[in-house]
Amino acid sequence: METTMLQTGWADDAKLTDNGDGSFLVTGTSRDGGAMSIRIEYDPDRDDLRLEAQKDGESALLFEYAKDGGGYAAQYYFKAITGHDFSGAKEQMCVYRTIFDGQNGSCARFDGIDAEPETLLGGVPSEEDFISGATHWFTIANGEFTGKLNGKAF
């Protein structure tokens, strides 16, 4: 059933492989003819997940989430539009991070990141460290909303 869903929505030749170690590999050819692969690892004991997608052998997306106390932390690493100029959209590799516990938490975006971020699997840093140095961020803590967008704190 999973293979049929993948072939219908992702690639006609999608193939799902259970690696037998809690990880799965999905391979196929994208609609534009590119070689696609997605590797997914899930650890139910730690309640964390890592997904890596590649297109034509190059990283296209990294996603991780991990349980952190009573909440979760997640991060994405991929190319995103970070601005515009006269020649059009400006794209950079970015890291997006979210961490929350109940109604408190933070979201952050880091622009122009040249290397894969440090993994969340096996341990999440403190909320302050997790968003430190972000290009843009906001935090909700005890009903208070603070942050920084485009260099302006609020």
PDB file of C-alpha atoms in Angstrom, residues 30-139:
ATOM      1  CA  SER A  30      11.336  12.537  -9.943  1.00  0.00           C
ATOM      2  CA  ARG A  31       8.934  13.919 -12.525  1.00  0.00           C
ATOM      3  CA  ASP A  32      11.815  15.918 -14.065  1.00  0.00           C
ATOM      4  CA  GLY A  33      14.024  12.814 -14.394  1.00  0.00           C
ATOM      5  CA  GLY A  34      16.210  13.327 -11.321  1.00  0.00           C
ATOM      6  CA  ALA A  35      17.305  10.473  -9.067  1.00  0.00           C
ATOM      7  CA  MET A  36      15.575  10.833  -5.696  1.00  0.00           C
ATOM      8  CA  SER A  37      16.167   9.066  -2.400  1.00  0.00           C
ATOM      9  CA  ILE A  38      14.818   9.498   1.098  1.00  0.00           C
ATOM     10  CA  ARG A  39      16.276   7.733   4.127  1.00  0.00           C
ATOM     11  CA  ILE A  40      14.144   7.670   7.277  1.00  0.00           C
ATOM     12  CA  GLU A  41      15.340   6.506  10.695  1.00  0.00           C
ATOM     13  CA  TYR A  42      12.989   6.307  13.681  1.00  0.00           C
ATOM     14  CA  ASP A  43      13.870   5.295  17.239  1.00  0.00           C
ATOM     15  CA  PRO A  44      10.671   4.556  19.194  1.00  0.00           C
ATOM     16  CA  ASP A  45      12.521   4.255  22.519  1.00  0.00           C
ATOM     17  CA  ARG A  46      13.874   7.827  22.267  1.00  0.00           C
ATOM     18  CA  ASP A  47      10.936   9.097  20.148  1.00  0.00           C
ATOM     19  CA  ASP A  48      13.172  10.740  17.583  1.00  0.00           C
ATOM     20  CA  LEU A  49      13.308  10.711  13.810  1.00  0.00           C
ATOM     21  CA  ARG A  50      15.761  11.696  11.067  1.00  0.00           C
ATOM     22  CA  LEU A  51      14.834  12.068   7.407  1.00  0.00           C
ATOM     23  CA  GLU A  52      17.404  12.811   4.697  1.00  0.00           C
ATOM     24  CA  ALA A  53      16.337  13.505   1.116  1.00  0.00           C
ATOM     25  CA  GLN A  54      18.696  13.679  -1.835  1.00  0.00           C
ATOM     26  CA  LYS A  55      18.183  14.621  -5.449  1.00  0.00           C
ATOM     27  CA  ASP A  56      20.804  13.603  -7.978  1.00  0.00           C
ATOM     28  CA  GLY A  57      23.179  12.713  -5.122  1.00  0.00           C
ATOM     29  CA  GLU A  58      23.001  16.134  -3.439  1.00  0.00           C
ATOM     30  CA  SER A  59      21.290  16.966  -0.165  1.00  0.00           C
ATOM     31  CA  ALA A  60      17.814  18.415  -0.732  1.00  0.00           C
ATOM     32  CA  LEU A  61      16.362  18.251   2.793  1.00  0.00           C
ATOM     33  CA  LEU A  62      17.305  17.176   6.285  1.00  0.00           C
ATOM     34  CA  PHE A  63      14.576  16.921   8.926  1.00  0.00           C
ATOM     35  CA  GLU A  64      14.914  15.795  12.527  1.00  0.00           C
ATOM     36  CA  TYR A  65      12.686  15.824  15.568  1.00  0.00           C
ATOM     37  CA  ALA A  66      13.409  14.645  19.083  1.00  0.00           C
ATOM     38  CA  LYS A  67      11.520  14.416  22.355  1.00  0.00           C
ATOM     39  CA  ASP A  68      12.741  16.971  24.878  1.00  0.00           C
ATOM     40  CA  GLY A  69      11.320  16.641  28.370  1.00  0.00           C
ATOM     41  CA  GLY A  70       7.581  17.246  27.999  1.00  0.00           C
ATOM     42  CA  GLY A  71       7.886  18.703  24.504  1.00  0.00           C
ATOM     43  CA  TYR A  72       9.744  18.350  21.232  1.00  0.00           C
ATOM     44  CA  ALA A  73      12.443  19.999  19.184  1.00  0.00           C
ATOM     45  CA  ALA A  74      12.646  19.875  15.398  1.00  0.00           C
ATOM     46  CA  GLN A  75      14.920  21.223  12.707  1.00  0.00           C
ATOM     47  CA  TYR A  76      14.920  21.427   8.919  1.00  0.00           C
ATOM     48  CA  TYR A  77      17.897  22.133   6.652  1.00  0.00           C
ATOM     49  CA  PHE A  78      17.183  23.061   3.026  1.00  0.00           C
ATOM     50  CA  LYS A  79      17.508  25.773   0.394  1.00  0.00           C
ATOM     51  CA  ALA A  80      14.987  28.584   0.913  1.00  0.00           C
ATOM     52  CA  ILE A  81      14.248  32.016  -0.486  1.00  0.00           C
ATOM     53  CA  THR A  82      15.726  34.558   1.941  1.00  0.00           C
ATOM     54  CA  GLY A  83      15.182  37.745  -0.033  1.00  0.00           C
ATOM     55  CA  HIS A  84      14.808  39.390  -3.423  1.00  0.00           C
ATOM     56  CA  ASP A  85      16.858  41.787  -5.497  1.00  0.00           C
ATOM     57  CA  PHE A  86      16.731  43.111  -9.061  1.00  0.00           C
ATOM     58  CA  SER A  87      17.756  39.730 -10.479  1.00  0.00           C
ATOM     59  CA  GLY A  88      15.007  37.851  -8.619  1.00  0.00           C
ATOM     60  CA  ALA A  89      14.776  35.596  -5.599  1.00  0.00           C
ATOM     61  CA  LYS A  90      17.852  35.058  -3.412  1.00  0.00           C
ATOM     62  CA  GLU A  91      18.194  31.464  -2.191  1.00  0.00           C
ATOM     63  CA  GLN A  92      20.416  30.192   0.593  1.00  0.00           C
ATOM     64  CA  MET A  93      20.719  27.043   2.661  1.00  0.00           C
ATOM     65  CA  CYS A  94      18.822  27.654   5.899  1.00  0.00           C
ATOM     66  CA  VAL A  95      18.103  25.901   9.164  1.00  0.00           C
ATOM     67  CA  TYR A  96      14.617  26.241  10.639  1.00  0.00           C
ATOM     68  CA  ARG A  97      14.237  25.240  14.284  1.00  0.00           C
ATOM     69  CA  THR A  98      11.232  24.819  16.558  1.00  0.00           C
ATOM     70  CA  ILE A  99      11.243  23.835  20.215  1.00  0.00           C
ATOM     71  CA  PHE A 100       8.190  23.704  22.464  1.00  0.00           C
ATOM     72  CA  ASP A 101       6.783  22.340  25.674  1.00  0.00           C
ATOM     73  CA  GLY A 102       3.090  22.982  26.258  1.00  0.00           C
ATOM     74  CA  GLN A 103       2.262  26.570  25.239  1.00  0.00           C
ATOM     75  CA  ASN A 104       5.860  27.807  25.542  1.00  0.00           C
ATOM     76  CA  GLY A 105       8.448  27.588  22.815  1.00  0.00           C
ATOM     77  CA  SER A 106      10.555  29.196  20.126  1.00  0.00           C
ATOM     78  CA  CYS A 107      10.923  29.224  16.346  1.00  0.00           C
ATOM     79  CA  ALA A 108      14.063  30.370  14.550  1.00  0.00           C
ATOM     80  CA  ARG A 109      15.572  30.638  11.073  1.00  0.00           C
ATOM     81  CA  PHE A 110      19.294  30.680  10.381  1.00  0.00           C
ATOM     82  CA  ASP A 111      20.195  32.015   6.907  1.00  0.00           C
ATOM     83  CA  GLY A 112      23.274  31.170   4.846  1.00  0.00           C
ATOM     84  CA  ILE A 113      24.233  27.957   6.642  1.00  0.00           C
ATOM     85  CA  ASP A 114      26.949  26.108   4.703  1.00  0.00           C
ATOM     86  CA  ALA A 115      27.009  22.848   6.653  1.00  0.00           C
ATOM     87  CA  GLU A 116      24.481  20.389   8.018  1.00  0.00           C
ATOM     88  CA  PRO A 117      23.470  21.359  11.575  1.00  0.00           C
ATOM     89  CA  GLU A 118      24.478  19.312  14.587  1.00  0.00           C
ATOM     90  CA  THR A 119      22.052  16.442  15.096  1.00  0.00           C
ATOM     91  CA  LEU A 120      19.250  16.488  17.673  1.00  0.00           C
ATOM     92  CA  LEU A 121      19.288  12.715  18.016  1.00  0.00           C
ATOM     93  CA  GLY A 122      20.595  11.695  21.394  1.00  0.00           C
ATOM     94  CA  GLY A 123      20.130  15.099  23.026  1.00  0.00           C
ATOM     95  CA  VAL A 124      18.505  18.490  22.515  1.00  0.00           C
ATOM     96  CA  PRO A 125      20.369  21.631  23.624  1.00  0.00           C
ATOM     97  CA  SER A 126      18.714  24.169  25.915  1.00  0.00           C
ATOM     98  CA  GLU A 127      16.098  26.372  24.232  1.00  0.00           C
ATOM     99  CA  GLU A 128      18.413  29.384  24.506  1.00  0.00           C
ATOM    100  CA  ASP A 129      21.310  27.532  22.845  1.00  0.00           C
ATOM    101  CA  PHE A 130      18.985  26.009  20.242  1.00  0.00           C
ATOM    102  CA  ILE A 131      17.980  29.409  18.813  1.00  0.00           C
ATOM    103  CA  SER A 132      21.149  31.384  19.657  1.00  0.00           C
ATOM    104  CA  GLY A 133      22.559  33.242  16.646  1.00  0.00           C
ATOM    105  CA  ALA A 134      19.392  32.922  14.557  1.00  0.00           C
ATOM    106  CA  THR A 135      18.781  35.442  11.777  1.00  0.00           C
ATOM    107  CA  HIS A 136      15.107  35.642  12.793  1.00  0.00           C
ATOM    108  CA  TRP A 137      13.378  34.191  15.861  1.00  0.00           C
ATOM    109  CA  PHE A 138      10.427  34.462  18.185  1.00  0.00           C
ATOM    110  CA  THR A 139       9.676  33.023  21.594  1.00  0.00           C
TER     111      THR A 139
END
